[in-house]
Short mmCIF file of C-alpha atoms in Angstrom, two decimals:
data_model
loop_
_atom_site.label_atom_id
_atom_site.label_comp_id
_atom_site.label_asym_id
_atom_site.label_seq_id
_atom_site.Cartn_x
_atom_site.Cartn_y
_atom_site.Cartn_z
CA MET A 1 0.16 -0.19 0.08
CA ARG A 2 1.29 3.46 -1.27
CA ILE A 3 1.51 6.33 1.28
CA ASN A 4 0.32 9.32 0.00
CA LEU A 5 3.32 11.96 1.57
CA ARG A 6 1.34 14.75 1.33
CA SER A 7 -0.60 13.59 4.35
CA VAL A 8 3.13 12.86 6.11
CA ASP A 9 4.63 15.48 8.54
CA LEU A 10 8.03 15.01 6.89
CA ASN A 11 9.57 16.72 9.65
CA LEU A 12 8.49 13.49 12.13
CA LEU A 13 11.85 12.16 10.45
CA VAL A 14 14.27 14.59 11.67
CA MET A 15 12.83 13.75 15.45
CA PHE A 16 12.76 10.09 14.80
CA ASP A 17 16.60 10.27 13.80
CA ALA A 18 16.84 12.36 16.99
CA LEU A 19 15.01 9.54 19.02
CA MET A 20 17.66 7.00 17.63
CA ALA A 21 20.42 8.70 18.20
CA GLU A 22 19.75 9.65 22.27
CA ARG A 23 16.96 6.44 22.81
CA HIS A 24 15.98 9.16 25.66
CA VAL A 25 12.86 11.36 24.75
CA THR A 26 14.25 14.36 26.72
CA ARG A 27 17.58 14.11 25.44
CA ALA A 28 16.04 13.92 22.08
CA ALA A 29 13.89 16.89 22.33
CA ALA A 30 17.11 19.28 23.69
CA ARG A 31 19.07 17.47 20.15
CA ALA A 32 15.75 18.63 17.63
CA ALA A 33 15.55 22.01 20.16
CA MET A 34 11.96 21.52 20.50
CA SER A 35 10.08 20.28 23.99
CA GLN A 36 10.16 17.23 26.14
CA PRO A 37 6.25 16.70 25.72
CA ALA A 38 6.58 18.27 21.69
CA MET A 39 9.35 15.27 21.07
CA SER A 40 6.89 12.59 23.23
CA ASN A 41 3.83 13.63 20.74
CA ALA A 42 6.18 13.09 17.76
CA LEU A 43 7.20 9.69 19.31
CA THR A 44 3.25 8.89 19.43
CA ARG A 45 2.51 9.87 15.81
CA LEU A 46 6.17 7.88 14.67
CA ARG A 47 4.43 4.95 15.97
CA ALA A 48 1.08 5.46 14.69
CA LEU A 49 2.95 6.06 11.24
CA PHE A 50 5.31 3.22 11.16
CA LYS A 51 2.77 0.69 13.05
CA ASP A 52 5.61 -0.23 15.51
CA GLU A 53 6.54 1.04 19.04
CA LEU A 54 10.19 2.18 17.85
CA LEU A 55 11.38 2.47 21.10
CA VAL A 56 10.06 0.15 24.22
CA ARG A 57 10.96 0.82 27.68
CA THR A 58 13.70 -1.99 29.09
CA ALA A 59 15.74 -1.98 32.67
CA ASN A 60 18.39 -0.50 30.48
CA GLY A 61 16.33 2.24 29.11
CA MET A 62 14.73 3.15 26.13
CA GLU A 63 16.06 0.28 23.19
CA PRO A 64 14.89 0.65 19.26
CA THR A 65 12.97 -2.33 18.08
CA LEU A 66 13.89 -4.51 15.25
CA ARG A 67 11.55 -2.05 12.63
CA ALA A 68 13.35 1.11 14.10
CA LEU A 69 16.84 -0.38 13.76
CA GLU A 70 15.46 -1.17 9.99
CA LEU A 71 14.62 2.60 9.53
CA ARG A 72 17.33 4.08 11.28
CA ASP A 73 19.84 4.15 8.52
CA ALA A 74 17.58 4.91 5.65
CA ILE A 75 16.14 7.81 7.63
CA HIS A 76 18.86 9.42 8.42
CA GLN A 77 20.70 9.07 4.71
CA ILE A 78 17.32 10.57 3.41
CA LEU A 79 18.02 13.44 6.19
CA LEU A 80 21.71 13.84 4.86
CA GLN A 81 20.40 13.96 1.36
CA ALA A 82 17.80 16.60 1.99
CA GLU A 83 20.61 18.59 3.82
CA ARG A 84 22.86 18.28 0.73
CA LEU A 85 20.07 19.57 -1.56
CA MET A 86 19.57 23.04 0.59
CA HIS A 87 23.16 23.76 0.56
CA SER A 88 24.61 24.48 -3.12
CA ASP A 89 28.04 23.21 -3.78
CA ALA A 90 28.97 25.55 -6.18
CA LEU A 91 28.32 28.35 -3.87
CA PHE A 92 30.42 26.75 -0.80
CA GLU A 93 31.84 28.81 1.28
CA PRO A 94 33.97 27.78 4.56
CA ALA A 95 33.38 30.70 6.53
CA THR A 96 29.75 31.00 5.86
CA SER A 97 28.58 27.25 5.30
CA LYS A 98 26.49 25.18 7.79
CA ARG A 99 27.48 21.78 6.20
CA SER A 100 27.89 18.63 8.50
CA PHE A 101 30.26 16.06 7.30
CA THR A 102 30.33 12.27 8.37
CA ILE A 103 33.71 10.95 9.00
CA ARG A 104 34.82 7.41 10.21
CA MET A 105 37.98 7.34 12.25
CA SER A 106 39.11 5.22 15.52
CA ASP A 107 39.51 7.19 18.51
CA LEU A 108 43.56 6.32 17.96
CA VAL A 109 43.71 8.81 14.73
CA GLY A 110 40.86 11.15 16.19
CA SER A 111 43.22 11.75 18.51
CA LEU A 112 46.01 12.85 16.29
CA VAL A 113 43.74 15.28 13.68
CA LEU A 114 40.19 16.19 15.38
CA PRO A 115 42.39 18.63 17.62
CA GLY A 116 43.70 19.90 14.88
CA CYS A 117 40.92 19.77 12.70
CA MET A 118 38.17 21.42 15.02
CA HIS A 119 41.02 24.54 15.89
CA ARG A 120 40.94 25.26 11.93
CA LEU A 121 37.60 24.80 11.43
CA SER A 122 36.62 27.54 14.58
CA SER A 123 39.05 30.02 12.65
CA VAL A 124 38.27 29.43 9.43
CA ALA A 125 34.78 28.02 9.24
CA PRO A 126 32.91 27.88 12.42
CA GLY A 127 29.84 26.90 11.17
CA ILE A 128 30.90 23.35 9.57
CA SER A 129 30.12 20.29 11.83
CA LEU A 130 31.67 17.02 12.06
CA ASP A 131 29.85 13.95 12.81
CA VAL A 132 32.59 11.51 13.73
CA LEU A 133 31.82 7.58 13.96
CA HIS A 134 33.78 4.31 14.85
CA ILE A 135 32.71 1.65 12.98
CA ALA A 136 34.57 -1.54 12.17
CA PRO A 137 36.90 -1.03 9.44
CA GLU A 138 35.21 -3.81 6.83
CA ARG A 139 32.01 -1.68 7.31
CA SER A 140 33.04 1.68 6.40
CA ILE A 141 33.72 1.08 2.84
CA ARG A 142 29.75 -0.18 2.79
CA ALA A 143 28.75 3.18 4.47
CA LEU A 144 31.01 5.07 1.97
CA GLU A 145 29.03 3.15 -1.31
CA GLU A 146 25.81 3.81 0.60
CA ASP A 147 26.80 7.28 0.88
CA GLN A 148 26.17 7.20 4.83
CA LEU A 149 29.41 8.42 5.55
CA ASP A 150 31.36 11.56 3.49
CA PHE A 151 35.71 9.94 4.80
CA ALA A 152 36.41 7.30 6.04
CA VAL A 153 39.91 7.17 8.00
CA SER A 154 41.95 4.08 8.10
CA PHE A 155 44.71 1.45 6.06
CA GLU A 156 44.69 -0.95 3.41
CA LEU A 157 41.19 -1.02 3.08
CA SER A 158 40.11 -3.13 0.18
CA HIS A 159 37.64 -1.44 -2.33
CA GLY A 160 36.35 -1.54 -5.81
CA ARG A 161 36.81 1.39 -8.22
CA THR A 162 34.03 3.51 -7.06
CA ILE A 163 36.14 4.14 -4.07
CA ARG A 164 39.21 6.56 -4.00
CA SER A 165 41.76 7.55 -1.28
CA GLU A 166 44.71 9.89 -0.84
CA SER A 167 47.36 9.37 1.69
CA LEU A 168 47.25 11.18 5.50
CA LEU A 169 50.12 10.11 7.10
CA SER A 170 53.01 7.25 7.86
CA ASP A 171 53.08 5.31 10.74
CA ARG A 172 54.22 2.18 12.23
CA MET A 173 53.53 -0.56 15.25
CA VAL A 174 55.58 -0.52 18.57
CA CYS A 175 55.17 -1.71 21.75
CA ALA A 176 53.84 0.11 25.02
CA MET A 177 54.43 -0.17 28.52
CA ARG A 178 54.35 1.50 31.61
CA ARG A 179 57.45 3.28 32.70
CA GLY A 180 59.66 1.41 35.24
CA HIS A 181 58.14 -1.80 33.58
CA PRO A 182 60.34 -4.47 33.94
CA LEU A 183 61.15 -4.88 30.27
CA SER A 184 61.44 -1.17 29.77
CA LYS A 185 65.19 -1.26 30.12
CA GLY A 186 67.45 -2.80 27.29
CA ARG A 187 66.47 -4.47 24.12
CA LEU A 188 63.17 -5.83 24.13
CA THR A 189 63.86 -9.52 22.58
CA LEU A 190 61.11 -11.78 21.15
CA LYS A 191 61.24 -14.30 24.12
CA ARG A 192 61.11 -11.39 26.64
CA PHE A 193 57.95 -10.14 24.16
CA LEU A 194 56.16 -13.45 24.60
CA GLU A 195 56.64 -14.25 27.82
CA ALA A 196 54.44 -11.08 29.31
CA ARG A 197 50.87 -10.80 29.05
CA HIS A 198 49.04 -8.24 26.42
CA LEU A 199 46.94 -6.04 26.37
CA ARG A 200 44.51 -6.05 22.58
CA VAL A 201 42.55 -3.45 20.86
CA ALA A 202 39.77 -5.89 19.57
CA MET A 203 38.28 -3.30 17.07
CA SER A 204 41.59 -3.10 15.50
CA PRO A 205 42.88 -4.79 12.81
CA THR A 206 46.52 -3.67 13.58
CA ASP A 207 47.02 -6.12 16.13
CA LEU A 208 46.35 -8.98 14.04
CA ARG A 209 47.68 -7.85 10.91
CA PHE A 210 50.89 -6.31 12.44
CA VAL A 211 51.58 -8.75 15.36
CA ASP A 212 49.45 -11.66 15.56
CA SER A 213 49.73 -12.75 12.08
CA LYS A 214 53.69 -12.03 11.82
CA LEU A 215 54.14 -14.57 15.25
CA ALA A 216 51.85 -17.16 13.25
CA ALA A 217 53.65 -16.99 10.69
CA GLN A 218 56.94 -18.00 12.94
CA GLY A 219 54.88 -20.69 14.52
CA LEU A 220 54.08 -18.11 17.69
CA SER A 221 51.71 -16.63 19.77
CA ARG A 222 51.04 -14.49 22.90
CA GLU A 223 49.35 -14.49 25.76
CA ILE A 224 46.15 -11.78 25.51
CA ALA A 225 45.12 -11.16 28.93
CA VAL A 226 43.00 -8.53 28.13
CA ASN A 227 40.73 -7.11 24.69
CA VAL A 228 39.37 -3.64 24.97
CA PRO A 229 37.20 -1.80 22.25
CA GLN A 230 38.74 1.28 22.46
CA TRP A 231 42.72 2.52 21.87
CA LEU A 232 41.90 5.34 24.76
CA LEU A 233 41.33 2.49 27.52
CA MET A 234 44.89 1.39 27.09
CA PRO A 235 47.39 4.42 28.52
CA GLU A 236 45.39 3.72 32.54
CA MET A 237 45.48 -0.05 32.34
CA LEU A 238 49.25 -0.04 30.65
CA ARG A 239 49.94 2.51 33.90
CA GLU A 240 48.58 0.22 36.36
CA THR A 241 49.73 -3.08 35.23
CA ASP A 242 52.67 -5.08 33.65
CA LEU A 243 50.48 -6.03 30.28
CA LEU A 244 51.91 -4.82 27.22
CA GLY A 245 50.27 -3.27 24.50
CA VAL A 246 50.96 -3.15 20.47
CA VAL A 247 50.01 0.95 19.43
CA SER A 248 50.56 3.29 16.37
CA GLU A 249 54.29 4.86 17.32
CA ARG A 250 52.36 8.51 16.40
CA PHE A 251 49.56 7.74 18.91
CA GLY A 252 52.64 5.75 21.29
CA SER A 253 54.81 8.94 21.23
CA LYS A 254 51.54 11.58 22.71
CA LEU A 255 51.69 8.83 25.74
CA THR A 256 55.01 9.32 26.87
CA SER A 257 53.75 11.92 28.65
CA GLN A 258 51.39 9.98 30.65
CA GLY A 259 54.02 7.80 31.89
CA ILE A 260 54.09 5.29 28.69
CA VAL A 261 57.41 4.07 27.31
CA CYS A 262 57.43 2.87 23.78
CA LYS A 263 60.19 0.43 22.52
CA PRO A 264 60.35 -0.88 19.10
CA LEU A 265 58.76 -4.54 18.10
CA PRO A 266 61.14 -7.19 18.08
CA PHE A 267 60.69 -8.54 15.11
CA GLU A 268 60.07 -6.77 11.48
CA SER A 269 57.32 -3.64 12.15
CA PRO A 270 56.64 -2.16 8.21
CA GLU A 271 55.44 1.12 8.02
CA PHE A 272 52.23 1.58 6.88
CA GLU A 273 49.86 4.27 5.41
CA TRP A 274 46.95 6.13 7.21
CA ARG A 275 44.59 7.19 4.29
CA ILE A 276 41.54 9.05 3.73
CA TYR A 277 38.46 7.15 1.61
CA PHE A 278 35.84 8.92 0.00
CA HIS A 279 33.37 7.66 -3.01
CA GLN A 280 34.08 9.15 -6.35
CA ARG A 281 31.06 10.85 -6.67
CA HIS A 282 32.04 13.27 -4.69
CA ALA A 283 35.19 13.82 -6.38
CA HIS A 284 34.77 17.10 -7.73
CA SER A 285 32.58 18.50 -4.94
CA LYS A 286 33.95 21.93 -3.60
CA ALA A 287 32.96 21.36 -0.19
CA HIS A 288 34.28 17.77 -0.08
CA SER A 289 37.77 18.85 -1.54
CA TRP A 290 38.03 21.32 0.99
CA MET A 291 36.91 19.31 3.96
CA LYS A 292 39.22 16.48 2.75
CA GLN A 293 42.33 18.70 2.49
CA LEU A 294 41.69 20.49 5.54
CA VAL A 295 42.46 16.70 7.04
CA ILE A 296 45.03 16.07 5.39
CA ASP A 297 46.93 19.18 5.90
CA VAL A 298 46.44 18.87 9.69
CA ALA A 299 47.80 15.03 9.34
CA GLN A 300 50.83 15.96 7.41
CA ALA A 301 51.41 18.90 9.84
CA LEU A 302 51.80 16.58 12.55
CA PRO A 303 55.72 16.00 14.17
CA ARG A 304 56.28 12.14 13.84
CA GLY A 305 58.05 12.88 17.33
CA GLU A 306 54.80 14.45 19.31
CA ALA A 307 52.05 12.41 16.70
#
């Protein structure tokens, strides 16, 4: 059965997007700059429109139904496309633009480049905002294909001809530990590395690609004491334990002021490149090209010793 769009208040889609982002009526109301009763009424109307509860109360707060999850990405994409239609790319001027860009990057890369990006935006484009997502690398290409992302920052992503990329900065993996760790003095040997227990970032492919696969090729493995989902959980855990962690050299050098020591890995650790990925549909977009170049400029201005 077809729905007569003229009978639908399309503002409800904005409210749905806010509700799915916050999963809380009061916070969603604040996000959408409206009153709590108005947002509550909007949820009632959305439930009637989609013939589904959409958000249900549980012991852990409001949780989306399967129908809401099914609608979430499609509605968010509709709103992004509508926003783009309202802003002519040919008339894009950074100083006056109110554009929002969606970027995939991990907390590791974010800690390196986001402060610089926001500093530059505040100076030259104060109306531009960033929506930063941390999704698994293997999902990033699909999100770019489906126009759910403007950019993805990662490395060695497999993709087809519709996806392009440019270099951001070079990096390599190193071993991190607390200052005063028994292994912090002298050369870190493979034997000592394998005898220690390790902290690993479970969502990242870097540990697998640059450490575990290297060891497996030699018939070796390390003992993982704990897997964590975020890089920024590492510093405190390393400082309070004798665990070892393998981190990006650029990220690791930021941790030296936090009581962390970094040493070369006891096996070959080739350099790799962080890259910024984008869909070819945006290759000639004035706005996209400007934002991409800003991220590249910030990344390439990072001194190797400080990053």
